[in-house]
Each structure stands twice: as structure tokens, then as C-alpha cells.
Amino acid sequence: MRVATNIARWVVRLTGLAQIVLGLVFWSGHAVALIPLHMAVGGLFTLGLLVLAGLAIGARVRPGLGALGVAWVILLPALGMGQMSLLPGAAHWIVRVLHLVVGLAAMGIADRLARPLLASGARGADAVASQPAA
């Protein structure tokens, strides 16, 4: 579980960074042709978050936060894919900022899910190592 947690955590971190960079490029009015790439990377991002949420729920480590992670996996792509039709015109910047905030919150949720999973895995390994041989 420790390996899966680390992989999912780094997937979220790296894809999250790529999403922020791409989003800033889009906000500046450039490279709009890369929106499909942004959506594909967003899919990997949400998959990483879903894995962390599933691991947390399965390990019974912060199951409430795991449920929030699952809800976020639904909210983030729904907001991202539907954002062009929300508040068109001068007020559309509100939707863009909301999309950024929801994405940043997802990164925070992922990190908060990973920490206890990694700590519980370390404690489990220490407990096994500290037991005397039979």
C-alpha cells in the first residue's frame, strides 16, 4: 500500500503542477489548442486522487476525508468540462478562479490523504521489525 500511495501522491503532485502551468498559459490567452491536453492530464490527476481516496477508505484511515476525495473526483472534472457554459461573458473569471481553487483544494486533499497512509504503513513495518523472531 505504501508504494501505491507514493505513486498516486506523486501523480497528483506532478499532474497538478502541469495543470497549474497550463491553466496560467490559457488565462494569458495563449495555447488554447492545448486544452485537450489539459483535460487528459486532469484525468490522470483525478485518477491519482481517486486512488488515494480509495486507499484511505479501504485502510480506514480518515474515511471522511476519503469520501470527500471521492466527491472531489466528481466535482473537479464536472466543473472543468462544464466551465465554458457557466457565467459566460465578463463574469466568467469567477468560474476560472473557482476551477483553480477547487483544483488546489484537490491537491491539498490528496496530500492530507497520503500522509496518514504513509505513516500507518511505516508504523506497520516498524511493528513487524521490532517483534522478536520465533
CSV table of N, CA and C in Angstrom, one decimal, residues 11-83:
chain,number,residue,atom,x,y,z
A,11,VAL,N,1.8,11.3,-8.7
A,11,VAL,CA,0.9,11.6,-9.9
A,11,VAL,C,0.1,12.8,-9.6
A,12,VAL,N,-0.5,13.0,-8.5
A,12,VAL,CA,-1.3,14.2,-8.2
A,12,VAL,C,-0.4,15.4,-8.1
A,13,ARG,N,0.8,15.3,-7.5
A,13,ARG,CA,1.7,16.4,-7.4
A,13,ARG,C,2.2,16.9,-8.8
A,14,LEU,N,2.7,16.0,-9.6
A,14,LEU,CA,3.2,16.3,-10.9
A,14,LEU,C,2.1,16.8,-11.9
A,15,THR,N,1.0,16.1,-11.9
A,15,THR,CA,0.0,16.5,-12.8
A,15,THR,C,-0.7,17.8,-12.4
A,16,GLY,N,-0.7,18.0,-11.1
A,16,GLY,CA,-1.3,19.2,-10.5
A,16,GLY,C,-0.4,20.4,-10.9
A,17,LEU,N,0.9,20.2,-10.8
A,17,LEU,CA,1.8,21.3,-11.3
A,17,LEU,C,1.6,21.6,-12.8
A,18,ALA,N,1.5,20.5,-13.6
A,18,ALA,CA,1.3,20.7,-15.0
A,18,ALA,C,0.0,21.4,-15.3
A,19,GLN,N,-1.1,21.1,-14.5
A,19,GLN,CA,-2.4,21.7,-14.7
A,19,GLN,C,-2.3,23.2,-14.3
A,20,ILE,N,-1.6,23.6,-13.3
A,20,ILE,CA,-1.5,25.0,-12.9
A,20,ILE,C,-0.7,25.8,-14.0
A,21,VAL,N,0.3,25.2,-14.5
A,21,VAL,CA,1.1,25.9,-15.6
A,21,VAL,C,0.2,26.0,-16.8
A,22,LEU,N,-0.4,24.9,-17.3
A,22,LEU,CA,-1.3,25.0,-18.4
A,22,LEU,C,-2.4,26.0,-18.2
A,23,GLY,N,-3.0,26.0,-17.0
A,23,GLY,CA,-4.1,26.9,-16.8
A,23,GLY,C,-3.7,28.4,-16.8
A,24,LEU,N,-2.5,28.7,-16.3
A,24,LEU,CA,-2.0,30.1,-16.4
A,24,LEU,C,-1.7,30.4,-17.9
A,25,VAL,N,-1.2,29.5,-18.7
A,25,VAL,CA,-1.0,29.8,-20.1
A,25,VAL,C,-2.3,30.1,-20.8
A,26,PHE,N,-3.4,29.3,-20.4
A,26,PHE,CA,-4.7,29.6,-21.0
A,26,PHE,C,-5.2,30.9,-20.6
A,27,TRP,N,-5.0,31.3,-19.3
A,27,TRP,CA,-5.5,32.6,-18.8
A,27,TRP,C,-4.8,33.7,-19.5
A,28,SER,N,-3.6,33.5,-19.9
A,28,SER,CA,-2.9,34.6,-20.7
A,28,SER,C,-3.4,34.7,-22.1
A,29,GLY,N,-4.2,33.8,-22.5
A,29,GLY,CA,-4.8,33.8,-23.9
A,29,GLY,C,-3.9,33.1,-24.9
A,30,HIS,N,-3.0,32.2,-24.5
A,30,HIS,CA,-2.1,31.5,-25.4
A,30,HIS,C,-2.4,30.0,-25.3
A,31,ALA,N,-2.0,29.3,-26.4
A,31,ALA,CA,-2.0,27.8,-26.4
A,31,ALA,C,-3.4,27.2,-26.1
A,32,VAL,N,-4.4,27.8,-26.6
A,32,VAL,CA,-5.8,27.3,-26.3
A,32,VAL,C,-5.9,25.9,-27.0
A,33,ALA,N,-5.1,25.6,-28.0
A,33,ALA,CA,-5.1,24.3,-28.6
A,33,ALA,C,-4.7,23.2,-27.7
A,34,LEU,N,-4.1,23.6,-26.6
A,34,LEU,CA,-3.7,22.5,-25.6
A,34,LEU,C,-4.7,22.2,-24.6
A,35,ILE,N,-5.9,22.7,-24.7
A,35,ILE,CA,-7.0,22.4,-23.8
A,35,ILE,C,-7.3,20.9,-23.7
A,36,PRO,N,-7.3,20.1,-24.9
A,36,PRO,CA,-7.4,18.7,-24.7
A,36,PRO,C,-6.3,18.0,-23.9
A,37,LEU,N,-5.1,18.5,-24.0
A,37,LEU,CA,-4.0,18.0,-23.1
A,37,LEU,C,-4.3,18.3,-21.7
A,38,HIS,N,-4.8,19.5,-21.4
A,38,HIS,CA,-5.2,19.9,-20.0
A,38,HIS,C,-6.2,18.9,-19.5
A,39,MET,N,-7.2,18.6,-20.3
A,39,MET,CA,-8.2,17.7,-19.9
A,39,MET,C,-7.7,16.2,-19.7
A,40,ALA,N,-6.8,15.8,-20.5
A,40,ALA,CA,-6.2,14.5,-20.3
A,40,ALA,C,-5.3,14.4,-19.1
A,41,VAL,N,-4.5,15.4,-18.8
A,41,VAL,CA,-3.7,15.5,-17.6
A,41,VAL,C,-4.7,15.6,-16.4
A,42,GLY,N,-5.8,16.3,-16.5
A,42,GLY,CA,-6.7,16.4,-15.5
A,42,GLY,C,-7.3,15.0,-15.1
A,43,GLY,N,-7.5,14.2,-16.1
A,43,GLY,CA,-8.0,12.8,-15.9
A,43,GLY,C,-7.0,12.0,-15.1
A,44,LEU,N,-5.7,12.1,-15.4
A,44,LEU,CA,-4.7,11.5,-14.6
A,44,LEU,C,-4.7,12.0,-13.1
A,45,PHE,N,-4.8,13.3,-13.0
A,45,PHE,CA,-4.9,14.0,-11.7
A,45,PHE,C,-6.0,13.4,-10.9
A,46,THR,N,-7.2,13.4,-11.5
A,46,THR,CA,-8.4,12.9,-10.7
A,46,THR,C,-8.2,11.4,-10.4
A,47,LEU,N,-7.6,10.6,-11.3
A,47,LEU,CA,-7.4,9.2,-11.0
A,47,LEU,C,-6.4,9.0,-9.8
A,48,GLY,N,-5.4,9.8,-9.8
A,48,GLY,CA,-4.5,9.8,-8.6
A,48,GLY,C,-5.2,10.1,-7.3
A,49,LEU,N,-6.1,11.1,-7.3
A,49,LEU,CA,-6.9,11.5,-6.2
A,49,LEU,C,-7.8,10.3,-5.8
A,50,LEU,N,-8.4,9.7,-6.8
A,50,LEU,CA,-9.4,8.6,-6.5
A,50,LEU,C,-8.7,7.4,-5.9
A,51,VAL,N,-7.4,7.1,-6.4
A,51,VAL,CA,-6.7,6.0,-5.8
A,51,VAL,C,-6.4,6.3,-4.3
A,52,LEU,N,-5.9,7.5,-4.0
A,52,LEU,CA,-5.6,7.9,-2.6
A,52,LEU,C,-6.9,7.8,-1.7
A,53,ALA,N,-8.0,8.3,-2.3
A,53,ALA,CA,-9.3,8.3,-1.5
A,53,ALA,C,-9.7,6.8,-1.3
A,54,GLY,N,-9.6,6.0,-2.3
A,54,GLY,CA,-9.9,4.6,-2.1
A,54,GLY,C,-9.0,3.9,-1.1
A,55,LEU,N,-7.7,4.2,-1.2
A,55,LEU,CA,-6.8,3.6,-0.2
A,55,LEU,C,-7.1,4.0,1.2
A,56,ALA,N,-7.5,5.2,1.4
A,56,ALA,CA,-7.8,5.8,2.7
A,56,ALA,C,-9.1,5.1,3.2
A,57,ILE,N,-10.1,5.0,2.4
A,57,ILE,CA,-11.3,4.4,2.8
A,57,ILE,C,-11.1,2.9,3.1
A,58,GLY,N,-10.3,2.2,2.2
A,58,GLY,CA,-10.1,0.8,2.5
A,58,GLY,C,-9.3,0.5,3.7
A,59,ALA,N,-8.3,1.4,4.0
A,59,ALA,CA,-7.5,1.2,5.2
A,59,ALA,C,-8.1,1.8,6.5
A,60,ARG,N,-9.3,2.4,6.3
A,60,ARG,CA,-10.0,3.0,7.4
A,60,ARG,C,-9.1,4.1,8.1
A,61,VAL,N,-8.4,4.8,7.2
A,61,VAL,CA,-7.6,5.9,7.7
A,61,VAL,C,-8.3,7.2,7.1
A,62,ARG,N,-8.8,8.0,8.0
A,62,ARG,CA,-9.5,9.2,7.6
A,62,ARG,C,-10.6,8.9,6.5
A,63,PRO,N,-11.6,8.0,6.8
A,63,PRO,CA,-12.6,7.7,5.8
A,63,PRO,C,-13.4,8.9,5.4
A,64,GLY,N,-13.7,9.8,6.3
A,64,GLY,CA,-14.4,11.0,6.0
A,64,GLY,C,-13.7,11.8,4.9
A,65,LEU,N,-12.4,12.0,5.1
A,65,LEU,CA,-11.7,12.7,4.1
A,65,LEU,C,-11.6,11.9,2.8
A,66,GLY,N,-11.6,10.6,2.9
A,66,GLY,CA,-11.6,9.8,1.7
A,66,GLY,C,-12.9,10.0,0.9
A,67,ALA,N,-14.0,10.0,1.6
A,67,ALA,CA,-15.3,10.3,1.0
A,67,ALA,C,-15.3,11.7,0.3
A,68,LEU,N,-14.7,12.7,1.0
A,68,LEU,CA,-14.6,14.0,0.4
A,68,LEU,C,-13.8,13.9,-0.9
A,69,GLY,N,-12.7,13.1,-0.8
A,69,GLY,CA,-11.9,12.9,-2.0
A,69,GLY,C,-12.7,12.4,-3.2
A,70,VAL,N,-13.5,11.4,-2.9
A,70,VAL,CA,-14.4,10.8,-4.0
A,70,VAL,C,-15.3,11.9,-4.5
A,71,ALA,N,-15.9,12.7,-3.6
A,71,ALA,CA,-16.8,13.7,-4.1
A,71,ALA,C,-16.0,14.7,-4.9
A,72,TRP,N,-14.8,15.0,-4.5
A,72,TRP,CA,-14.0,16.0,-5.3
A,72,TRP,C,-13.6,15.4,-6.7
A,73,VAL,N,-13.5,14.1,-6.8
A,73,VAL,CA,-13.2,13.5,-8.1
A,73,VAL,C,-14.4,13.7,-9.0
A,74,ILE,N,-15.5,13.8,-8.5
A,74,ILE,CA,-16.7,14.0,-9.3
A,74,ILE,C,-16.9,15.5,-9.6
A,75,LEU,N,-16.6,16.4,-8.6
A,75,LEU,CA,-16.8,17.8,-8.8
A,75,LEU,C,-15.8,18.4,-9.7
A,76,LEU,N,-14.5,18.1,-9.6
A,76,LEU,CA,-13.5,18.8,-10.4
A,76,LEU,C,-13.7,18.6,-11.9
A,77,PRO,N,-13.8,17.4,-12.4
A,77,PRO,CA,-14.0,17.3,-13.9
A,77,PRO,C,-15.3,17.9,-14.3
A,78,ALA,N,-16.4,17.8,-13.5
A,78,ALA,CA,-17.7,18.3,-13.9
A,78,ALA,C,-17.5,19.8,-14.0
A,79,LEU,N,-16.8,20.5,-13.1
A,79,LEU,CA,-16.6,21.9,-13.2
A,79,LEU,C,-15.7,22.3,-14.4
A,80,GLY,N,-14.7,21.5,-14.5
A,80,GLY,CA,-13.7,21.8,-15.6
A,80,GLY,C,-14.4,21.6,-17.0
A,81,MET,N,-15.1,20.6,-17.2
A,81,MET,CA,-15.7,20.3,-18.5
A,81,MET,C,-16.9,21.2,-18.8
A,82,GLY,N,-17.5,21.7,-17.8
A,82,GLY,CA,-18.7,22.5,-18.0
A,82,GLY,C,-18.5,24.0,-17.8
A,83,GLN,N,-17.2,24.3,-17.5
A,83,GLN,CA,-17.0,25.7,-17.2
A,83,GLN,C,-17.2,26.7,-18.3
